[in-house]
XYZ file of C-alpha atoms in Angstrom:
741
model
C -6.448 17.526 14.663
C -8.131 15.224 17.214
C -8.931 11.548 16.654
C -11.085 10.978 13.578
C -14.801 10.323 13.926
C -16.651 8.282 11.279
C -19.220 11.062 10.789
C -16.586 13.727 10.238
C -16.324 15.337 6.804
C -12.701 15.769 5.741
C -11.082 18.167 3.269
C -7.577 18.909 2.177
C -5.965 21.822 3.932
C -7.264 24.831 1.952
C -3.746 25.794 0.880
C -3.249 22.434 -0.897
C -4.533 21.058 -4.193
C -4.419 17.287 -4.824
C -3.193 16.003 -8.203
C -2.748 12.346 -9.141
C 0.308 11.544 -11.306
C -0.298 7.784 -11.754
C -1.823 4.901 -9.831
C 0.799 5.056 -7.108
C 1.715 8.754 -6.743
C -0.303 11.783 -5.591
C 1.096 15.317 -5.354
C -0.138 17.940 -2.913
C 0.579 21.381 -4.375
C 0.390 24.709 -2.556
C 1.517 28.280 -3.160
C 4.545 27.846 -0.899
C 4.660 24.101 -0.266
C 4.533 20.751 -2.082
C 4.372 17.146 -0.921
C 4.360 13.707 -2.511
C 2.226 10.772 -1.353
C 3.287 7.404 -2.708
C 1.742 3.957 -2.710
C -1.395 2.596 -4.346
C -3.333 2.449 -1.050
C -2.366 6.020 -0.168
C -3.305 7.315 -3.627
C -6.723 5.628 -3.644
C -7.682 6.913 -0.204
C -6.355 10.411 -0.967
C -8.388 10.804 -4.162
C -11.643 10.183 -2.270
C -11.156 13.192 0.042
C -13.322 15.937 -1.490
C -14.889 17.925 1.339
C -18.193 16.056 0.859
C -17.497 12.525 2.020
C -17.389 11.531 5.667
C -14.680 9.285 7.074
C -17.202 6.441 6.989
C -17.984 7.138 3.318
C -14.288 6.879 2.397
C -13.755 3.709 4.435
C -16.801 2.058 2.820
C -15.744 3.106 -0.695
C -12.327 1.422 -0.443
C -13.435 -1.605 1.612
C -13.312 -4.071 -1.347
C -9.568 -3.351 -1.759
C -8.370 -1.857 1.548
C -9.282 -3.045 5.014
C -11.060 -0.655 7.372
C -8.087 -0.426 9.825
C -5.704 0.302 6.936
C -7.969 3.023 5.542
C -8.418 4.640 8.956
C -4.668 4.467 9.581
C -3.994 6.196 6.254
C -6.520 8.984 6.944
C -5.226 9.462 10.491
C -1.657 9.783 9.207
C -2.642 12.448 6.657
C -4.527 14.359 9.354
C -1.645 14.106 11.814
C 0.684 15.657 9.243
C -1.729 18.556 8.803
C -2.749 17.683 5.240
C -6.375 16.949 6.180
C -8.689 19.255 8.150
C -12.404 19.268 9.014
C -14.412 20.611 6.070
C -15.900 24.094 6.379
C -18.451 24.258 3.560
C -19.924 27.623 4.623
C -16.554 29.402 4.156
C -15.497 30.202 0.555
C -12.544 28.038 -0.401
C -10.282 30.946 -1.351
C -10.934 32.678 1.995
C -10.319 29.443 3.878
C -7.063 29.016 1.940
C -5.970 32.530 2.875
C -6.560 32.128 6.591
C -4.917 28.733 6.625
C -1.996 30.181 4.664
C -1.372 32.807 7.360
C -1.514 30.224 10.099
C -5.135 30.520 11.268
C -8.201 28.333 11.073
C -10.682 29.921 8.677
C -13.839 29.213 10.656
C -12.281 30.397 13.918
C -10.985 33.537 12.204
C -14.372 34.385 10.715
C -16.056 33.831 14.069
C -13.518 36.026 15.896
C -13.929 38.828 13.343
C -17.679 38.743 13.749
C -17.282 39.130 17.527
C -14.981 42.168 17.345
C -16.350 45.029 15.268
C -14.288 48.189 14.781
C -14.985 51.859 14.163
C -12.899 53.992 11.799
C -11.698 57.561 12.388
C -9.689 59.655 9.915
C -7.481 62.589 10.998
C -5.858 65.329 8.941
C -5.286 64.904 5.231
C -5.454 61.126 5.408
C -7.505 59.081 2.976
C -11.254 59.266 3.431
C -12.430 56.937 6.164
C -14.449 55.206 3.450
C -11.306 53.743 1.818
C -10.173 52.201 5.077
C -13.699 51.007 5.858
C -13.950 49.380 2.448
C -10.590 47.627 2.854
C -11.506 46.355 6.319
C -14.817 44.965 5.089
C -13.055 43.233 2.205
C -10.700 41.661 4.780
C -13.683 40.312 6.701
C -13.738 42.868 9.517
C -17.169 43.986 10.742
C -17.652 47.784 10.895
C -19.685 49.460 13.613
C -19.470 53.218 14.094
C -20.023 52.805 17.846
C -17.464 50.022 18.346
C -14.954 50.512 21.149
C -12.043 49.074 19.153
C -10.973 51.872 16.839
C -8.876 52.097 13.679
C -7.404 55.589 13.429
C -6.210 56.711 9.992
C -3.872 59.702 10.239
C -1.672 61.611 7.826
C 1.050 61.558 10.517
C 1.517 59.251 13.532
C 2.529 62.320 15.573
C -0.621 64.374 15.015
C -1.446 66.063 18.386
C -5.078 64.863 18.404
C -3.799 61.325 18.927
C -2.781 62.202 22.489
C -6.396 62.520 23.651
C -7.359 59.319 21.811
C -4.526 57.574 23.645
C -5.591 58.878 27.056
C -9.182 57.808 26.481
C -8.118 54.328 25.381
C -5.925 53.946 28.479
C -8.736 55.168 30.695
C -11.299 52.795 29.175
C -8.886 49.914 28.593
C -9.765 49.570 24.900
C -7.268 48.617 22.162
C -6.869 50.700 19.014
C -4.945 50.611 15.755
C -3.013 53.388 14.017
C -2.258 53.592 10.304
C -0.644 56.244 8.103
C -1.589 55.241 4.532
C -0.173 58.280 2.717
C 3.460 58.934 1.847
C 6.216 57.121 0.043
C 6.581 55.063 3.225
C 3.133 54.254 4.659
C 3.162 53.046 8.260
C 0.842 50.399 9.660
C 0.426 49.895 13.389
C 1.026 49.390 16.116
C -1.944 47.916 17.911
C -2.091 49.791 21.203
C -3.174 47.430 24.006
C -3.546 49.173 27.373
C -1.544 47.360 30.011
C 0.092 44.976 27.543
C 2.377 47.109 25.402
C 3.457 50.645 24.510
C 0.987 53.492 24.404
C 0.887 56.226 21.775
C 3.086 58.485 23.909
C 5.754 55.755 23.869
C 5.524 55.635 20.070
C 5.602 59.442 19.845
C 8.740 59.590 21.995
C 10.641 57.199 19.716
C 9.445 58.798 16.495
C 10.306 62.301 17.697
C 13.740 60.992 18.624
C 14.200 60.130 14.961
C 12.817 63.452 13.707
C 15.141 65.875 15.487
C 14.612 68.842 13.154
C 10.831 68.592 13.374
C 11.148 68.180 17.141
C 13.310 71.307 17.373
C 10.648 73.315 15.523
C 7.863 71.799 17.624
C 9.562 72.851 20.844
C 10.219 76.372 19.615
C 6.684 76.903 18.302
C 4.832 75.308 21.185
C 4.330 71.643 21.786
C 0.916 71.543 20.131
C 2.173 72.866 16.802
C 2.442 70.033 14.303
C 5.339 69.870 11.830
C 5.013 67.266 9.087
C 6.575 66.676 5.664
C 4.565 67.369 2.480
C 1.874 64.819 1.705
C 2.855 62.354 -1.012
C 0.148 60.050 -2.321
C -1.746 58.606 -5.252
C -5.058 56.812 -4.968
C -3.294 53.548 -5.753
C -0.612 54.053 -3.076
C -3.129 54.964 -0.385
C -5.482 52.127 -1.285
C -2.530 49.714 -1.258
C -1.588 50.812 2.251
C -5.205 50.633 3.407
C -5.487 47.128 1.996
C -2.280 45.929 3.623
C -3.239 47.613 6.871
C -6.707 46.044 6.797
C -5.183 42.573 6.360
C -2.776 43.138 9.264
C -5.638 44.389 11.461
C -7.853 41.463 10.427
C -5.101 39.003 11.311
C -4.724 40.584 14.741
C -8.472 40.461 15.391
C -8.880 36.981 13.917
C -6.764 35.504 16.672
C -9.596 36.245 19.062
C -7.112 37.511 21.641
C -5.591 40.922 20.984
C -2.827 40.224 23.507
C -1.457 37.353 21.403
C 1.772 37.973 19.495
C 1.141 39.149 15.956
C 2.555 41.431 13.281
C 1.220 44.625 14.922
C 2.023 43.704 18.510
C 4.386 46.494 19.653
C 5.521 46.922 16.047
C 5.164 49.293 13.130
C 5.128 47.881 9.601
C 6.721 50.218 7.076
C 5.946 49.775 3.385
C 8.653 51.389 1.268
C 6.950 52.126 -2.040
C 10.282 53.092 -3.614
C 11.711 49.593 -3.142
C 8.449 47.685 -2.554
C 9.939 46.229 0.611
C 8.215 45.866 3.970
C 10.185 46.235 7.209
C 9.203 45.765 10.834
C 10.127 48.282 13.528
C 9.796 47.529 17.243
C 8.008 50.026 19.477
C 9.427 49.652 22.976
C 7.174 50.336 25.906
C 8.808 52.940 28.139
C 8.508 52.022 31.829
C 9.221 55.696 32.558
C 6.513 56.961 30.171
C 4.602 59.793 31.894
C 1.332 58.519 30.403
C 1.399 54.725 30.790
C 4.351 54.214 33.149
C 6.136 55.705 36.136
C 7.929 58.978 35.264
C 10.107 58.611 38.344
C 11.763 55.374 37.182
C 14.887 57.024 35.742
C 15.448 59.146 38.837
C 15.133 56.028 40.984
C 17.881 54.350 38.933
C 20.269 57.225 39.565
C 19.526 57.486 43.276
C 20.055 53.856 44.277
C 23.404 52.757 45.752
C 25.558 50.541 43.549
C 26.069 47.096 45.028
C 28.470 44.870 43.107
C 27.615 41.204 42.631
C 29.881 38.292 41.618
C 29.537 37.751 37.860
C 31.187 34.882 36.018
C 33.506 35.813 33.142
C 32.037 33.446 30.554
C 33.609 35.143 27.512
C 37.365 35.821 27.575
C 38.231 36.527 23.974
C 37.165 39.238 21.548
C 36.418 42.534 23.310
C 37.607 41.565 26.783
C 35.952 39.892 29.776
C 32.210 39.543 29.171
C 29.304 37.755 30.797
C 28.135 36.331 27.469
C 29.181 35.979 23.849
C 28.730 39.063 21.612
C 26.153 37.414 19.349
C 23.812 36.830 22.278
C 24.131 40.464 23.300
C 23.318 41.586 19.772
C 20.262 39.346 19.610
C 19.018 40.817 22.874
C 19.264 44.465 21.825
C 18.966 44.455 18.036
C 15.304 45.517 18.262
C 16.533 48.968 19.329
C 17.919 49.619 15.823
C 15.437 51.414 13.556
C 15.412 54.715 11.642
C 11.730 55.089 12.567
C 11.293 53.906 16.161
C 14.780 53.016 17.386
C 17.242 54.519 19.821
C 19.891 53.625 17.210
C 19.251 54.626 13.602
C 21.614 52.256 11.795
C 24.163 49.488 12.350
C 26.240 48.490 9.312
C 29.773 47.483 8.346
C 31.745 50.720 8.051
C 32.262 51.567 4.368
C 35.920 51.749 3.408
C 37.081 50.430 6.787
C 35.535 47.016 7.404
C 37.368 43.951 6.136
C 37.372 40.327 7.234
C 40.556 40.911 9.237
C 39.855 44.504 10.305
C 36.240 44.282 11.441
C 34.717 47.745 11.956
C 31.010 48.617 12.202
C 29.287 52.004 12.112
C 26.207 53.020 14.074
C 24.485 56.242 14.996
C 21.724 58.012 16.848
C 19.979 61.368 16.573
C 19.905 64.290 18.984
C 17.703 67.377 19.109
C 19.617 70.353 20.600
C 17.856 71.937 23.546
C 19.314 75.413 23.264
C 19.490 77.653 20.223
C 19.150 76.911 16.528
C 22.195 75.180 15.032
C 23.782 76.537 11.879
C 25.103 73.134 10.826
C 24.075 69.509 11.180
C 24.530 68.685 14.848
C 21.691 66.171 14.856
C 23.483 63.071 13.538
C 25.847 61.393 15.996
C 28.130 58.734 14.603
C 29.569 55.816 16.567
C 31.776 52.877 15.713
C 32.720 49.470 17.017
C 35.626 47.159 16.454
C 36.692 43.594 17.151
C 38.686 40.666 15.899
C 35.512 39.401 14.230
C 32.281 40.802 12.845
C 30.143 39.715 15.815
C 32.188 41.734 18.303
C 32.521 44.742 15.984
C 28.766 44.802 15.416
C 27.778 44.550 19.063
C 30.522 47.033 20.000
C 29.054 49.617 17.618
C 25.524 48.904 18.847
C 26.460 49.228 22.510
C 28.468 52.406 21.930
C 25.454 54.047 20.290
C 23.157 52.920 23.130
C 25.743 54.089 25.661
C 25.955 57.553 24.070
C 22.182 57.717 23.603
C 21.707 56.955 27.308
C 23.891 59.958 28.105
C 21.654 62.476 26.340
C 19.562 64.575 28.727
C 15.828 63.797 28.634
C 14.615 65.684 31.701
C 13.736 62.796 34.013
C 17.222 62.169 35.371
C 17.911 62.190 39.101
C 19.124 65.645 40.117
C 19.525 68.066 42.978
C 19.605 71.850 42.668
C 22.225 73.360 44.977
C 25.597 75.040 45.092
C 28.817 73.202 45.784
C 29.049 75.083 49.071
C 25.628 73.768 50.104
C 26.415 70.139 49.201
C 29.844 70.277 50.791
C 32.402 67.503 50.420
C 29.906 65.089 48.840
C 29.927 67.129 45.608
C 32.741 66.724 43.079
C 33.654 70.173 41.780
C 33.792 70.646 38.023
C 37.392 71.795 38.236
C 38.428 68.503 39.865
C 36.851 66.594 37.003
C 38.093 68.702 34.089
C 41.691 69.356 35.219
C 42.173 72.618 33.315
C 45.081 74.769 34.472
C 44.865 78.341 35.685
C 46.717 79.402 32.538
C 44.112 77.717 30.355
C 41.287 79.477 32.205
C 43.051 82.829 31.788
C 43.466 82.211 28.063
C 39.971 80.775 27.546
C 38.710 83.579 25.285
C 41.627 83.145 22.908
C 41.533 79.344 23.049
C 37.787 79.211 22.478
C 38.027 81.571 19.522
C 40.525 79.175 17.936
C 38.595 76.006 18.815
C 37.065 74.239 15.849
C 35.721 71.455 18.059
C 33.424 71.739 21.095
C 35.744 69.397 22.969
C 38.516 72.001 22.766
C 36.540 74.744 24.498
C 37.510 75.891 27.995
C 34.471 76.594 30.225
C 34.084 79.311 32.788
C 36.019 78.793 36.041
C 33.904 76.911 38.538
C 32.121 79.022 41.164
C 31.166 76.924 44.225
C 28.597 79.493 45.361
C 26.424 79.315 42.225
C 23.387 76.989 42.375
C 23.412 74.344 39.629
C 22.079 70.859 38.921
C 23.878 67.802 40.291
C 23.153 64.154 39.630
C 23.624 61.511 42.340
C 26.656 59.251 42.120
C 27.974 56.483 44.320
C 31.492 56.156 45.690
C 32.457 52.511 45.526
C 35.671 53.360 47.345
C 33.959 54.991 50.328
C 30.476 53.438 49.966
C 28.747 56.781 50.256
C 26.709 59.244 48.220
C 28.468 61.636 45.885
C 27.158 64.329 43.520
C 28.466 65.143 40.046
C 27.528 68.141 37.864
C 24.573 67.103 35.696
C 26.089 68.846 32.665
C 29.225 66.698 33.010
C 27.196 63.492 32.737
C 24.464 64.368 30.230
C 24.777 65.980 26.811
C 22.241 68.660 25.892
C 21.616 69.540 29.542
C 19.873 72.935 29.845
C 22.156 75.954 30.069
C 20.787 76.829 33.516
C 21.852 73.433 34.856
C 25.470 74.592 35.087
C 26.639 73.948 31.537
C 28.746 77.118 31.648
C 31.147 75.414 34.075
C 31.553 72.093 32.281
C 30.475 70.227 29.193
C 29.498 66.581 28.859
C 32.242 63.972 28.997
C 31.998 60.455 27.578
C 35.276 59.518 29.272
C 34.688 56.443 31.423
C 31.168 55.862 30.103
C 30.591 52.227 29.187
C 27.808 49.748 28.531
C 27.685 46.089 29.417
C 25.298 43.188 29.765
C 25.422 43.761 33.524
C 26.408 46.651 35.777
C 29.698 45.011 36.738
C 30.718 44.474 33.112
C 29.964 48.102 32.235
C 31.800 49.383 35.295
C 34.948 47.387 34.545
C 34.994 48.564 30.928
C 34.533 52.206 31.930
C 37.278 51.968 34.552
C 39.729 50.451 32.073
C 38.960 53.293 29.663
C 39.857 55.847 32.337
C 43.165 54.116 33.046
C 43.894 53.883 29.314
C 43.320 57.585 28.701
C 45.249 58.612 31.785
C 48.285 56.646 30.572
C 47.805 58.016 27.042
C 47.769 61.624 28.290
C 50.896 61.135 30.383
C 52.711 59.603 27.373
C 51.497 62.113 24.798
C 51.881 65.445 26.588
C 55.207 64.528 28.172
C 56.390 63.013 24.853
C 57.774 59.976 26.635
C 59.913 57.478 24.772
C 58.491 54.036 25.555
C 59.579 50.524 24.657
C 57.860 48.328 22.093
C 55.998 45.208 23.153
C 57.249 41.982 21.591
C 54.114 40.876 19.722
C 55.730 37.611 18.639
C 55.842 36.527 22.271
C 52.061 36.194 22.382
C 52.095 33.630 19.555
C 48.743 35.019 18.464
C 47.928 34.286 14.784
C 45.667 37.350 14.654
C 48.517 39.688 15.615
C 50.708 38.152 12.919
C 48.012 38.292 10.240
C 47.167 41.918 11.067
C 50.780 43.067 10.835
C 51.081 41.308 7.471
C 47.878 42.967 6.249
C 49.143 46.452 7.139
C 52.523 45.661 5.565
C 50.758 44.690 2.345
C 49.236 48.188 2.323
C 52.630 49.797 2.968
C 52.175 50.443 6.691
C 54.418 49.365 9.566
C 52.725 48.550 12.898
C 54.146 48.461 16.430
C 52.748 48.604 19.960
C 54.265 50.693 22.781
C 53.965 49.788 26.458
C 52.291 52.682 28.326
C 51.681 50.799 31.594
C 52.280 53.261 34.429
C 52.007 53.500 38.212
C 48.649 51.711 38.436
C 50.249 48.588 36.982
C 47.293 47.776 34.697
C 48.514 46.754 31.213
C 48.047 49.701 28.843
C 49.438 50.234 25.367
C 49.168 52.209 22.146
C 49.290 50.658 18.687
C 50.755 52.915 15.991
C 50.887 52.513 12.239
C 53.083 54.521 9.894
C 53.211 54.775 6.130
C 56.707 56.053 5.309
C 55.944 56.982 1.704
C 53.353 59.647 2.586
C 54.495 60.055 6.198
C 51.046 59.155 7.566
C 50.169 57.923 11.046
C 47.291 56.120 12.747
C 46.930 54.931 16.328
C 44.723 53.068 18.771
C 44.797 52.584 22.555
C 44.101 49.528 24.669
C 43.942 48.644 28.356
C 43.018 45.416 30.084
C 43.878 43.231 33.047
C 45.077 40.593 30.574
C 48.045 42.020 28.592
C 47.134 40.035 25.476
C 43.671 41.606 25.505
C 45.191 45.047 26.113
C 47.340 44.628 22.985
C 44.415 43.216 21.046
C 42.183 46.150 21.978
C 44.837 48.648 20.886
C 45.145 46.888 17.529
C 41.395 46.679 16.941
C 41.038 50.367 17.858
C 43.816 51.081 15.377
C 41.680 49.255 12.805
C 38.691 51.405 13.743
C 40.579 54.685 13.315
C 42.673 53.553 10.340
C 41.525 55.094 7.060
C 43.735 53.803 4.239
C 42.072 56.052 1.669
C 41.803 59.165 3.846
C 43.513 62.474 3.222
C 44.545 63.164 6.829
C 48.172 62.422 7.563
C 47.485 61.799 11.273
C 44.731 62.215 13.886
C 46.648 65.251 15.149
C 48.274 68.326 13.605
C 51.414 66.699 12.246
C 52.847 69.993 10.991
C 52.885 71.501 14.502
C 54.418 68.460 16.165
C 57.862 69.568 17.475
C 59.276 66.070 17.275
C 57.973 62.580 16.735
C 60.598 60.425 18.400
C 58.173 59.308 21.107
C 55.820 57.875 18.461
C 58.369 55.165 17.701
C 59.846 52.495 19.998
C 62.709 53.736 22.119
C 65.763 52.158 20.458
C 67.661 52.174 23.759
C 65.060 50.077 25.575
C 64.644 46.348 24.957
C 61.321 45.088 23.681
C 58.943 44.158 26.490
C 58.379 40.409 26.548
C 54.772 39.264 26.817
C 55.488 37.358 30.049
C 56.917 40.503 31.693
C 53.670 42.405 31.431
C 51.496 42.267 34.566
C 48.621 39.772 34.514
C 45.830 40.724 36.863
C 42.278 39.731 37.614
C 40.278 37.612 39.957
C 37.681 34.888 39.861
C 34.916 37.062 38.424
C 34.056 40.594 37.274
C 33.496 41.878 40.810
C 36.895 40.587 41.865
C 38.453 42.331 38.844
C 36.859 45.642 39.844
C 38.013 45.191 43.425
C 41.579 44.564 42.224
C 41.482 47.820 40.244
C 40.038 49.642 43.257
C 42.950 48.463 45.419
C 45.359 49.937 42.903
C 43.458 53.215 42.729
C 43.350 53.412 46.507
C 47.115 52.887 46.613
C 47.494 55.941 44.382
C 45.105 57.998 46.549
C 42.300 57.860 43.959
C 38.562 57.385 44.533
C 36.232 55.343 42.307
C 32.836 56.982 41.720
C 30.059 55.808 39.393
C 26.851 57.259 37.960
C 24.246 54.705 36.860
C 22.795 56.013 33.578
C 20.811 52.891 32.641
C 17.619 53.872 30.825
C 14.626 51.686 31.833
C 13.340 51.537 28.257
C 16.740 50.540 26.841
C 17.592 47.959 29.482
C 21.308 47.891 28.658
C 23.324 48.772 31.786
C 25.272 52.015 31.235
C 27.630 53.475 33.838
C 29.770 56.590 33.909
C 32.887 55.784 35.897
C 34.662 58.781 37.421
C 38.054 58.822 39.143
C 38.925 62.427 40.046
C 42.586 63.021 39.265
C 42.912 60.618 36.326
C 43.570 62.541 33.125
C 41.889 62.654 29.747
C 44.047 62.621 26.622
C 42.448 65.949 25.718
C 44.684 68.920 26.634
C 43.938 69.436 30.339
C 47.036 70.900 31.983
C 46.081 71.337 35.643
C 48.506 70.139 38.324
C 48.620 66.494 39.353
C 49.366 63.152 37.736
C 50.224 64.598 34.335
C 53.403 66.008 35.876
C 54.013 63.663 38.811
C 53.768 60.161 37.336
C 56.639 60.433 34.800
C 59.026 61.385 37.571
C 57.708 58.793 40.002
C 58.223 56.137 37.322
C 61.732 57.358 36.558
C 60.840 58.327 32.994
C 61.728 62.012 33.502
C 64.292 63.575 35.801
C 61.994 66.468 36.708
C 58.368 67.481 36.089
C 57.908 69.529 32.934
C 56.513 73.017 33.124
C 53.142 73.555 31.469
C 54.847 75.465 28.646
C 57.066 72.450 27.943
C 54.194 70.043 27.366
C 53.317 68.828 23.885
C 51.499 71.779 22.279
C 49.621 69.521 19.846
C 46.321 68.300 21.344
C 45.195 64.716 20.898
C 41.565 64.297 19.812
C 40.584 60.834 18.558
């Protein structure tokens, strides 16, 4: 409030009522606030404020007892604290109190509403437009059937007619509101503001993402066929939603500037009538939206060369080297979690797994299959995250879901249609990526008939003469363009893209707060799984790591926690020819002969051990029925699961400690080691413009997955080169029990 003028009429803020307790105390009472004013001078001046008297009237009335400067000082102090406002006699007191209570000036709100009339349109089996019109009028909104600003009432936010309304609004540059008043969960908003937020097609994309069954039916029946759940409504429920929606719309209009931040700005309000709770769901504008954005944005991401930049390692603890603390990352991307409009449907502590010491979070996303009609639920995709503490576990689960979501085919990815023969040496053949053996290809019909898991299936042998889809990649080793089969990088790729030759692989896919962070994490995952495969399928006896040597209280507390549950824990050193610290943490319950395990790899050996232990926590199910994450009955022997008694424990200081000044230097150190082993580092940038979280698929042809892939190469060569085996095993001598975790 500006400086007081003597002619100004003052009133208490409409949300406050003044009550005098005695000569020296006055209380200001509101619905959600209360204040006390003390002192005889203060009380006398306060009781004269009634919305009728001017400042001069009040000063004159108290002049016999209080000097004019003292009275003005008292009034100015009350105004400065927001207790006093200019009187607005033409506005009903209860309406003025409402607008002030929601943070707006009543007179300004009324004036703004009078300037911005709206028209109302009802679609489908929604409530009659009259109910919405009535609610808007009661909220102070002026109705004009010809008004450009429109309130659209629909029985479903995905009704096809909304597409033409959206295109017209974008063309004319006019804002409009959407409300679904029917249902057990009415939806209010968003306000669509051309050029300043998402359009309806952005909203439709996110909502269809979270309705995969309906989307499957829509695709099969033609894109204009509408599939909606049964209508659920009573007059009271619909009128309640209309009333709440009218208030939200009135608040947006009352600001006088529809671009200002408000409850419906790029948001949907959901009213759950089962719990009587209201939740807010962000609607992200899609820069690649074909209607309001550039549909070529995603392809441009994939086609650009990858140029590494120096990035400071500001966070060294939980989860590895990071550019920022996990809580900041969560705060930046938490808006992407929503069962209505989110890329991620949920993010919660994992039931039965999460404890204060063993922090594990669960997350998930939804997928609509592109080919065929599934016989079982293949729509829900579960993810998990782990860490020493809840912050890291939560952000780990969130980023894994966003990482996997980013790897689902949407149709706008960068791609080239050609055969391997046409692309030549720049294309990485599917066989070089999958590493299946000739024997596995010959036995594929039998193996596939026995496979209970898609990951166990053997594809058709690669034919370099067949045209297929490839996505651009970048060789950081050679600084040149590469091409990778699209079906290897993106789940749900169309069958004609080349899916017969290879399925999607999440191996080496990682997210990070910057490209360099994601790339390092993906590369470490490849090294980890390569070392795990060499250990598992060759059944190599490896030494235990001396955990006491790290003097880490978390390691000690975790071992004690497992011991309390009847489990013994140890960590084996799997570090191989690349010299990057890699290990596996194993837990064993002798009473029921049950096993659990987790892998870890990092440039810092302490972090490698920590990651193996936290992954053990993630996969550990103390109440589960499975005896091990593999077929324990078929395992020929289990000696290699335990520390080799003939080898001394590996001291912490003996493990290699690598890394440079920043994340780029760390990647370059890893590249030098790969180059020394004759391996090339290739990356596919899968960052979605609407998600914003950098996601990279790191590919090193020749490194192995811990899935059963028995082609020639490192699986047989490394154990001999390291002196762990006297001769390479034959394929028939390898561990017959596959590892799928």
